[in-house]
PDB file of C-alpha atoms and ligand atoms in Angstrom:
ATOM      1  CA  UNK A  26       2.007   6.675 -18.189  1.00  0.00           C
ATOM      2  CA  UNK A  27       3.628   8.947 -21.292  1.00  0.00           C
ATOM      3  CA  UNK A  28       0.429  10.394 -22.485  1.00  0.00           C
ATOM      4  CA  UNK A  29      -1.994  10.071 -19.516  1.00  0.00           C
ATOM      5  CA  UNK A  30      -2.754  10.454 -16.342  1.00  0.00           C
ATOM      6  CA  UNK A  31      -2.121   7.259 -14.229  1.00  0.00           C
ATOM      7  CA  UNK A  32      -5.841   6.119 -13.132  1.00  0.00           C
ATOM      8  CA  UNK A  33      -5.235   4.830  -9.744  1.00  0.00           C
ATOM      9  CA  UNK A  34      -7.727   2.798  -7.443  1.00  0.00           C
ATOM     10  CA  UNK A  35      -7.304   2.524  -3.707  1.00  0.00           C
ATOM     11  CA  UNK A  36      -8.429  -0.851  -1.762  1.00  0.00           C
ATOM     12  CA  UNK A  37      -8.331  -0.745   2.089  1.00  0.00           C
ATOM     13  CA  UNK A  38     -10.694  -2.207   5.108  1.00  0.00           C
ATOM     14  CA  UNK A  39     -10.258   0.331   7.443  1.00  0.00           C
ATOM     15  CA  UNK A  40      -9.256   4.049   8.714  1.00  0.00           C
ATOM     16  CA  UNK A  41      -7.965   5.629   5.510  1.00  0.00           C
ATOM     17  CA  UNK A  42      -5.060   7.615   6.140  1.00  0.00           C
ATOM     18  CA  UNK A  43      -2.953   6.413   3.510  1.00  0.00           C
ATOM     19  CA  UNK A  44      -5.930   7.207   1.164  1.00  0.00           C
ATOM     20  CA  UNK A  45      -6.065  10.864   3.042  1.00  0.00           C
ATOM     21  CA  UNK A  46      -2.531  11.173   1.985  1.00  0.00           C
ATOM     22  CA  UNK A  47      -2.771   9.642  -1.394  1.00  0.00           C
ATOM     23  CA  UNK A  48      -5.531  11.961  -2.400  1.00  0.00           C
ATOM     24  CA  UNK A  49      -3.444  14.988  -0.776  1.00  0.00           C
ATOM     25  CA  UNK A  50      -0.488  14.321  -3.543  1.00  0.00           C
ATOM     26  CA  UNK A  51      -2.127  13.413  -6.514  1.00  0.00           C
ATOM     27  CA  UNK A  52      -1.269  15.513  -9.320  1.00  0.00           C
ATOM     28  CA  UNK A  53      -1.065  16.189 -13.005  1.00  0.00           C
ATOM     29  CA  UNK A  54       0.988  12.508 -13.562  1.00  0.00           C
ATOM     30  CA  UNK A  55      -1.823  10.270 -11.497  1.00  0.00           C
ATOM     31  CA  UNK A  56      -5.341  10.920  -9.709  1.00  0.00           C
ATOM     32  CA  UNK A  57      -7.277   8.548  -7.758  1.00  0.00           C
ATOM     33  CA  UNK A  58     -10.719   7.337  -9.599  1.00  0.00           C
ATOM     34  CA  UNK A  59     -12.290   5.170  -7.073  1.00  0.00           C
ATOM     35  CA  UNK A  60     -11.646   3.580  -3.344  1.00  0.00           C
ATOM     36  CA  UNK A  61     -12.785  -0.096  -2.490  1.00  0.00           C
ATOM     37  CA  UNK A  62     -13.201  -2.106   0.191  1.00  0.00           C
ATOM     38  CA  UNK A  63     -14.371  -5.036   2.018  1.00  0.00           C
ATOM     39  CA  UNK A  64     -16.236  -3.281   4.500  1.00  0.00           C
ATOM     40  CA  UNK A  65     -19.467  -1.074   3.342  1.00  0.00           C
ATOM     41  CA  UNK A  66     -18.657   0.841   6.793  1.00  0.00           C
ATOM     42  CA  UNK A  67     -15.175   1.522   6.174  1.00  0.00           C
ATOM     43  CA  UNK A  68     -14.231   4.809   7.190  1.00  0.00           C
ATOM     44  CA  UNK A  69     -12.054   4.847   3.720  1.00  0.00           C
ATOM     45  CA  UNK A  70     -15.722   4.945   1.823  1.00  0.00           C
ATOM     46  CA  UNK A  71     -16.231   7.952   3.954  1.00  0.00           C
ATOM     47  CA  UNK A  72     -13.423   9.759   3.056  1.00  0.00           C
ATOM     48  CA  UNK A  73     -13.074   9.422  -0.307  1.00  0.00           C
ATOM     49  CA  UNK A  74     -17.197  10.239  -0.156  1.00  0.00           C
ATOM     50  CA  UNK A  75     -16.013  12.782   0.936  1.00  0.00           C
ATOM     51  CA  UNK A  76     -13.577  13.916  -1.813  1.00  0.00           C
ATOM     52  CA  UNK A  77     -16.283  13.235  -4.185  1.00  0.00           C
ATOM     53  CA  UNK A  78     -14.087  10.145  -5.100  1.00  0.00           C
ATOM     54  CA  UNK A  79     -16.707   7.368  -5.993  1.00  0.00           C
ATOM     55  CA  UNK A  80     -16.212   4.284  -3.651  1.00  0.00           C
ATOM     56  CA  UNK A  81     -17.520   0.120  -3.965  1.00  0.00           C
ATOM     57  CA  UNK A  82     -17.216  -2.433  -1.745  1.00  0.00           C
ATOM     58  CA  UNK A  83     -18.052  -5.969  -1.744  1.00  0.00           C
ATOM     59  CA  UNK A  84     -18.595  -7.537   1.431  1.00  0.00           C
ATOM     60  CA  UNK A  85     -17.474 -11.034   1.366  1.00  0.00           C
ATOM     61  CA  UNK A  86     -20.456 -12.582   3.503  1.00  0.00           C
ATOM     62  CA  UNK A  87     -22.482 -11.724   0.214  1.00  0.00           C
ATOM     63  CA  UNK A  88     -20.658 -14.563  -1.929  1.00  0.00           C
ATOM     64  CA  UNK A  89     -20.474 -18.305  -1.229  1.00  0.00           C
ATOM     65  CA  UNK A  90     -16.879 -18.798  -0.756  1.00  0.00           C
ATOM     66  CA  UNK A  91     -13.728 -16.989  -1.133  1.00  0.00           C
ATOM     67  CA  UNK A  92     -13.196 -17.359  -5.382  1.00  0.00           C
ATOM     68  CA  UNK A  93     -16.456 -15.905  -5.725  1.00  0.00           C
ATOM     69  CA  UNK A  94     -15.494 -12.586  -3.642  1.00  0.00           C
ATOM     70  CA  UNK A  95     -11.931 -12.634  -5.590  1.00  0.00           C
ATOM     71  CA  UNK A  96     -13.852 -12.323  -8.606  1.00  0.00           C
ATOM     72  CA  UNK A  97     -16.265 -10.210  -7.954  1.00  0.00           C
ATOM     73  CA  UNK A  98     -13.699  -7.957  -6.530  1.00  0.00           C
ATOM     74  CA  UNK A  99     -11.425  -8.358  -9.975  1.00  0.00           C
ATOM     75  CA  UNK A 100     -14.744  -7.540 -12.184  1.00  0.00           C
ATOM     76  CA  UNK A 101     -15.038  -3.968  -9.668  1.00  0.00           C
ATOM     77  CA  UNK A 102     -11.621  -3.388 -10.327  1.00  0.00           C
ATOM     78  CA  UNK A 103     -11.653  -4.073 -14.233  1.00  0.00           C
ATOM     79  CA  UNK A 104     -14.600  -1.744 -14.547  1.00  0.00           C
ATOM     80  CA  UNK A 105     -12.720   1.099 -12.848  1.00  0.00           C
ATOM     81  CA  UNK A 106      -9.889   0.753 -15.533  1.00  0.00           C
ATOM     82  CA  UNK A 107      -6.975   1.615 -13.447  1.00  0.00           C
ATOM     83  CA  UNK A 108      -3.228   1.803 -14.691  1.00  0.00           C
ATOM     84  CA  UNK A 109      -2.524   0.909 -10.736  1.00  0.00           C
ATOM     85  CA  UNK A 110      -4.064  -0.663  -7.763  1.00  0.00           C
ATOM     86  CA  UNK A 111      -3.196   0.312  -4.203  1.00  0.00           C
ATOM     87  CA  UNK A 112      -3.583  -1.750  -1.136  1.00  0.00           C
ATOM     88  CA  UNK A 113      -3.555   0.503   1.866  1.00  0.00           C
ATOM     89  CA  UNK A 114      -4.918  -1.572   4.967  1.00  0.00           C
ATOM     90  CA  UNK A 115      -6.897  -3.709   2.575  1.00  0.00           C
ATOM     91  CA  UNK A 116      -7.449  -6.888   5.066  1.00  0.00           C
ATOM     92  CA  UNK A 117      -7.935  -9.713   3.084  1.00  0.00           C
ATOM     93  CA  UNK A 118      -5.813 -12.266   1.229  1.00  0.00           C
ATOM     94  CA  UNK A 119      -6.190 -11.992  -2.896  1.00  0.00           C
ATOM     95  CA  UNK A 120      -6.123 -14.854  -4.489  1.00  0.00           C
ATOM     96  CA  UNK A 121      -5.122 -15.089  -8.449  1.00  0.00           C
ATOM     97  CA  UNK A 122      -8.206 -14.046 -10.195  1.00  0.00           C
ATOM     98  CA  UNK A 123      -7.449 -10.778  -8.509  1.00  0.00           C
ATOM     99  CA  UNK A 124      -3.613 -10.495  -8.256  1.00  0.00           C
ATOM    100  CA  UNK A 125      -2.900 -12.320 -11.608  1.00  0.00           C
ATOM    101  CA  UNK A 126      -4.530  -9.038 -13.790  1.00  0.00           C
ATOM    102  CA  UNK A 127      -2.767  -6.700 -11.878  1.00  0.00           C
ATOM    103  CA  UNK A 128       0.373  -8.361 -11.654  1.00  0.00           C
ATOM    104  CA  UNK A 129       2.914  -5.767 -11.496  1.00  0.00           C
ATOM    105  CA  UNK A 130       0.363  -3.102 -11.124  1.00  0.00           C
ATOM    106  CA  UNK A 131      -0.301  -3.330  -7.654  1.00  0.00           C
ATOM    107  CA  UNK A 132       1.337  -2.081  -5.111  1.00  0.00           C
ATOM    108  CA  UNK A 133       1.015  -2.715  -1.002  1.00  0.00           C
ATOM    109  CA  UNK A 134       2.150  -0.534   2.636  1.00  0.00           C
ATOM    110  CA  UNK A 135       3.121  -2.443   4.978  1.00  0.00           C
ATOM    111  CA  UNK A 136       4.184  -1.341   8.657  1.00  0.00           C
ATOM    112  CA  UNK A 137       7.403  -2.642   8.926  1.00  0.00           C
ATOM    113  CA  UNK A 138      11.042  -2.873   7.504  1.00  0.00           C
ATOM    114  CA  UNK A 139      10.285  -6.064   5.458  1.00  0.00           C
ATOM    115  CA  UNK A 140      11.185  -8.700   5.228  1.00  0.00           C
ATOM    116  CA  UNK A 141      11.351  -8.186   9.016  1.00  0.00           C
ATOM    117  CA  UNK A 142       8.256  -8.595  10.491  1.00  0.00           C
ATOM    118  CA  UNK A 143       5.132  -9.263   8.014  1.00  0.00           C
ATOM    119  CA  UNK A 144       1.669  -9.930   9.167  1.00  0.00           C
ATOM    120  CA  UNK A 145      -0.146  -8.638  12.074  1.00  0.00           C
ATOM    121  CA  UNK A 146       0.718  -6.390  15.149  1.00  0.00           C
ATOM    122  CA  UNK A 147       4.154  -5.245  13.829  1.00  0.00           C
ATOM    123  CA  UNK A 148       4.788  -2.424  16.537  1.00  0.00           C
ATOM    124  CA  UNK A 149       3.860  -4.788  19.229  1.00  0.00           C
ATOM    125  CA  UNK A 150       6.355  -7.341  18.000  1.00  0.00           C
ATOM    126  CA  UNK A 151       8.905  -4.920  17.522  1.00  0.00           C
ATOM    127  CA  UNK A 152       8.355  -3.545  20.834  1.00  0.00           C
ATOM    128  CA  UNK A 153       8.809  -6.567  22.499  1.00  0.00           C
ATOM    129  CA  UNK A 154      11.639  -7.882  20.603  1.00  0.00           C
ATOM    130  CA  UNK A 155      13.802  -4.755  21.635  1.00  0.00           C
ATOM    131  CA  UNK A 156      14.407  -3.698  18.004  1.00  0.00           C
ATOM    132  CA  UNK A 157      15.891  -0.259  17.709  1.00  0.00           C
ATOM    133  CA  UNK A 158      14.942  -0.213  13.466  1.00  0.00           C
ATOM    134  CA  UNK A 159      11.313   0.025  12.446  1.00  0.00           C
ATOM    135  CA  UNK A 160       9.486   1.218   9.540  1.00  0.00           C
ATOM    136  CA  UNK A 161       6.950   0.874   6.670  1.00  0.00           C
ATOM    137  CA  UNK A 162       8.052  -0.506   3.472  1.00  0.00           C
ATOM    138  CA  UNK A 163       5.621  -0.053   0.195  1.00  0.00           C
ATOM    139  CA  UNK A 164       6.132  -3.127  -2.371  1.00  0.00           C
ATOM    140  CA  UNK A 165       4.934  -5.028  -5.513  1.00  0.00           C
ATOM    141  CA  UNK A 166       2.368  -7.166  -4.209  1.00  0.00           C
ATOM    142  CA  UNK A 167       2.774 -11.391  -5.153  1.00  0.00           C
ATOM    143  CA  UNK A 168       0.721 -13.808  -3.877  1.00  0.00           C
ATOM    144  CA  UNK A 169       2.986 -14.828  -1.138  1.00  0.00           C
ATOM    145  CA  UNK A 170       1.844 -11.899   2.070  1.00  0.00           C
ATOM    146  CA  UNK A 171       4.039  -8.983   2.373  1.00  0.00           C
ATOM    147  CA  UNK A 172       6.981 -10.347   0.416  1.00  0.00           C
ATOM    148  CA  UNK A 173       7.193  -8.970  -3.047  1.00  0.00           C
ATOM    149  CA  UNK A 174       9.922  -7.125  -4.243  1.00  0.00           C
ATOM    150  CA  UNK A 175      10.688  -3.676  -1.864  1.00  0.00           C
ATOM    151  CA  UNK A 176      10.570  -0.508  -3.305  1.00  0.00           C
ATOM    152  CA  UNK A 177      10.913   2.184  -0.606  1.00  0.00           C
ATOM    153  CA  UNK A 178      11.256   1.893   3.313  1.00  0.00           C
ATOM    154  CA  UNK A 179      10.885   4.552   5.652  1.00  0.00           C
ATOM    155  CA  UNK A 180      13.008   3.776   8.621  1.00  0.00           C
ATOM    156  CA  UNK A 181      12.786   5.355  12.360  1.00  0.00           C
ATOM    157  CA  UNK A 182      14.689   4.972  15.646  1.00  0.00           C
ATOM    158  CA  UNK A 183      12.867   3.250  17.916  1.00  0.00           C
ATOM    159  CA  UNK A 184      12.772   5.903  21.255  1.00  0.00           C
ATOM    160  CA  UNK A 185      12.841   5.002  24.710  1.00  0.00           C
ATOM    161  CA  UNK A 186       9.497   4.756  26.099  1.00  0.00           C
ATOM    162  CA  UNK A 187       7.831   4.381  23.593  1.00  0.00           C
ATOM    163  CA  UNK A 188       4.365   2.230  23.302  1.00  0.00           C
ATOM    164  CA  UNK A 189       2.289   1.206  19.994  1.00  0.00           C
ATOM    165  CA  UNK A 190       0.598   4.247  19.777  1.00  0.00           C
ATOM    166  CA  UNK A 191       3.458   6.250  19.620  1.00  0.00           C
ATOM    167  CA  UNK A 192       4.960   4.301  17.257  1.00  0.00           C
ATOM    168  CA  UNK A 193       2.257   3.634  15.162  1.00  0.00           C
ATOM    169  CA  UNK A 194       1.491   7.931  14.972  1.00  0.00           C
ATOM    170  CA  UNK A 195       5.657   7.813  13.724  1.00  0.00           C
ATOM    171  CA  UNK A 196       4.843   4.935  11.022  1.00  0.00           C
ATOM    172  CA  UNK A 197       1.849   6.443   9.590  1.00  0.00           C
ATOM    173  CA  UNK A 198       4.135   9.739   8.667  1.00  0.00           C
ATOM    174  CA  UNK A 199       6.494   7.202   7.050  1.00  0.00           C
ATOM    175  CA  UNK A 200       3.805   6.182   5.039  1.00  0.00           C
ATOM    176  CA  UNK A 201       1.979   9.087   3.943  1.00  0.00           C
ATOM    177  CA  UNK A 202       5.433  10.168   2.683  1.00  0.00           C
ATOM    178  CA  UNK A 203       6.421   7.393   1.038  1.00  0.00           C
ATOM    179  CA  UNK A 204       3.154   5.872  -0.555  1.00  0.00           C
ATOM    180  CA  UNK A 205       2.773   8.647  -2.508  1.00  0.00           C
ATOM    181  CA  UNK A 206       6.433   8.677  -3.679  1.00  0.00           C
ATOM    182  CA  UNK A 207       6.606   5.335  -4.910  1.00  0.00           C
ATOM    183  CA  UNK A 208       3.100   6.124  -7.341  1.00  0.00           C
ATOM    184  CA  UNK A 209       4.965   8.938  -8.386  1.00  0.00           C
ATOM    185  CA  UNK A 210       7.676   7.308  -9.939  1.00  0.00           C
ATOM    186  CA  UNK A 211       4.921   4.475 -10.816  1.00  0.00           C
ATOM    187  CA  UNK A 212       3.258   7.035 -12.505  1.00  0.00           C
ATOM    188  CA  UNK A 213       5.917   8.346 -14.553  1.00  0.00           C
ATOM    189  CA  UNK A 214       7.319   5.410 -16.034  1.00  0.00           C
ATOM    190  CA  UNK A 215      10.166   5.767 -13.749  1.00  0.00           C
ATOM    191  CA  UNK A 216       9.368   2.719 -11.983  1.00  0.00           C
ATOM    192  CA  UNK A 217       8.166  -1.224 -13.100  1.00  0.00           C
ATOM    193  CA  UNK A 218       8.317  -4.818 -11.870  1.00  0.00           C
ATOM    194  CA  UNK A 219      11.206  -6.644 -13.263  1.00  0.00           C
ATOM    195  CA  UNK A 220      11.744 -10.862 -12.999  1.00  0.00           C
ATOM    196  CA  UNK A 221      12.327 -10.670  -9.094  1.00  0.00           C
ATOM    197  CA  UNK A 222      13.094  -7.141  -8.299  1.00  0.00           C
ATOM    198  CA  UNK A 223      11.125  -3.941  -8.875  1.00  0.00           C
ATOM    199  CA  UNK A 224      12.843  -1.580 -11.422  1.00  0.00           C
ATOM    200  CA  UNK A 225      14.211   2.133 -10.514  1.00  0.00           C
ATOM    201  CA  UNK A 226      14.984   4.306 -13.590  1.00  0.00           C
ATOM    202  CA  UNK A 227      16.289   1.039 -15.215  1.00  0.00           C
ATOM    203  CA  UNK A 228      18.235   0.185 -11.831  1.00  0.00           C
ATOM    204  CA  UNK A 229      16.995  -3.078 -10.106  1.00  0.00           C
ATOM    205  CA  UNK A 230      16.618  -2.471  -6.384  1.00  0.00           C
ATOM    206  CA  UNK A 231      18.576  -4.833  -4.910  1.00  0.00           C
ATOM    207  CA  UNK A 232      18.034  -2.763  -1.695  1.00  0.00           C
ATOM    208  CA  UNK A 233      14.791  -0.450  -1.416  1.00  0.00           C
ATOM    209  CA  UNK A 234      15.043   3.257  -1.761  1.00  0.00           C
ATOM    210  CA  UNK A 235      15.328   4.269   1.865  1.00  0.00           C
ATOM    211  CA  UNK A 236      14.323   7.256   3.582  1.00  0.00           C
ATOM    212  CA  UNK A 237      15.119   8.603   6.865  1.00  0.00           C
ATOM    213  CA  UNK A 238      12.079   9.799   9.162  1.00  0.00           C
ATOM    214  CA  UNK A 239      13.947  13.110   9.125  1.00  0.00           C
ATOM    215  CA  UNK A 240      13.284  13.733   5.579  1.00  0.00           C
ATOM    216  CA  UNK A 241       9.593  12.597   5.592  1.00  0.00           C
ATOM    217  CA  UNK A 242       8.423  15.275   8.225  1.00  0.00           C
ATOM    218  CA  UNK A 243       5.914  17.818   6.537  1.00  0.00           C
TER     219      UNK A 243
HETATM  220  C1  GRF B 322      -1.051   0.991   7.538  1.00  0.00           C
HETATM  221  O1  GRF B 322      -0.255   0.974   8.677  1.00  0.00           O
HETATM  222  C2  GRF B 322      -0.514   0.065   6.482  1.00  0.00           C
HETATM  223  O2  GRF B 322       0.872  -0.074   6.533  1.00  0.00           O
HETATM  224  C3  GRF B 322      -1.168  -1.240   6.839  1.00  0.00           C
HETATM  225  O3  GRF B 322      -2.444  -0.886   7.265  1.00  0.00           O
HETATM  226  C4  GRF B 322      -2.440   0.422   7.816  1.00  0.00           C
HETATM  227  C5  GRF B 322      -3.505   1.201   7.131  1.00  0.00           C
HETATM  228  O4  GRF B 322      -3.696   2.441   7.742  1.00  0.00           O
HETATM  229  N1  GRF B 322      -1.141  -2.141   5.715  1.00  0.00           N
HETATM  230  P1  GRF B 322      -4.725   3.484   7.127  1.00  0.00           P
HETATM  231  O5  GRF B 322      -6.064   2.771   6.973  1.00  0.00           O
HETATM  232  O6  GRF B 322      -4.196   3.914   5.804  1.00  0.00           O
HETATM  233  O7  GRF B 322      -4.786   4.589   8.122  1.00  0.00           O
END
């Protein structure tokens, strides 16, 4: 955003750490003005309560079937006014009265090395397929699930012994490096959704920006 701030709103259903990151790195170029969910009791309402970030949700047992949720969602978003919308654990599939407004303004983390492994229970599959790779990769959300273009991965080794909780711990320190990054250059112009491929300083990423788990520590 040249001449503003980049107004940013957060969307997840559950624990928040993304957020707790996201909220960490903020700075002059972007700041987070709300957090939304799906769940009144999400703990991500109590964070960003917390932060004195105001929060919404809209529960979708309250509306008849799933187009009325979508748009009540996309009416909570609109009034917000962001310049970007983050899912970070957000739960629930968006259908195109949500994603078609924000097209190319939204952005998702998912825990995995897509296009390996989207949907549910990534460490577990990766576990028990014997991979040795794993990751979390943050992309331009389309309406097909966790396979618009890739921005940025964070990738790991795989240890020996390790279980889901292990692994999980090592992915979320992926994320909460990388999220952030990837608004940054967002934020900055540096970075926008071309035809197919999302747009680096006027490079199409063929490939995602990776980064090692080495470099994310801190
Ligand atoms: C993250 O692992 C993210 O990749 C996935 O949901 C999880 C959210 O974690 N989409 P948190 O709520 O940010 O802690």
């Amino acid at each position: 955003m040249k001449n503003s701030r980049c107004r940013v709103v957060v969307l997840g259903s559950g624990h928040g750490s993304n957020f707790e990151a996201l909220v960490a790195a903020a700075n002059a170029d972007w700041l987070i003005v709300a957090a939304g969910s799906d769940r009144a009791d999400a703990p991500l309402l109590a964070r960003a309560a917390r932060h004195g970030i105001p929060g919404f949700y809209r529960e979708p047992a309250a509306y008849p079937n799933r187009e009325a949720h979508d748009a009540a969602l996309a009416a909570a978003l609109a009034q917000r006014a962001p310049d970007l919308v983050l899912l970070a654990g957000y739960m629930r599939l968006l259908g195109p009265a949500v994603l078609q407004p924000w097209h190319g303004r939204m952005l998702n983390i998912h825990p995995s090395l897509l296009p390996a492994w989207p949907g549910l229970r990534t460490h577990e599959r990766v576990l028990r397929a014997g991979e040795r790779e794993h990751g979390a990769t943050v992309h331009f959300v389309t309406a097909e699930l966790d396979s618009g273009p890739r921005i940025i991965q964070g990738r790991l080794t795989v240890g020996n012994g390790e279980n889901t909780a292990t692994l999980a711990e090592r992915v979320h320190r992926l994320e909460h490096y990388i999220y952030p990054k990837a608004v940054g250059w967002y934020a900055t112009d540096r970075l926008k959704l071309g035809k197919d491929m999302a747009i680096l300083d006027d490079t199409p990423l063929v490939d995602p920006v990776i980064i090692e788990e080495a470099a994310c520590a801190g």
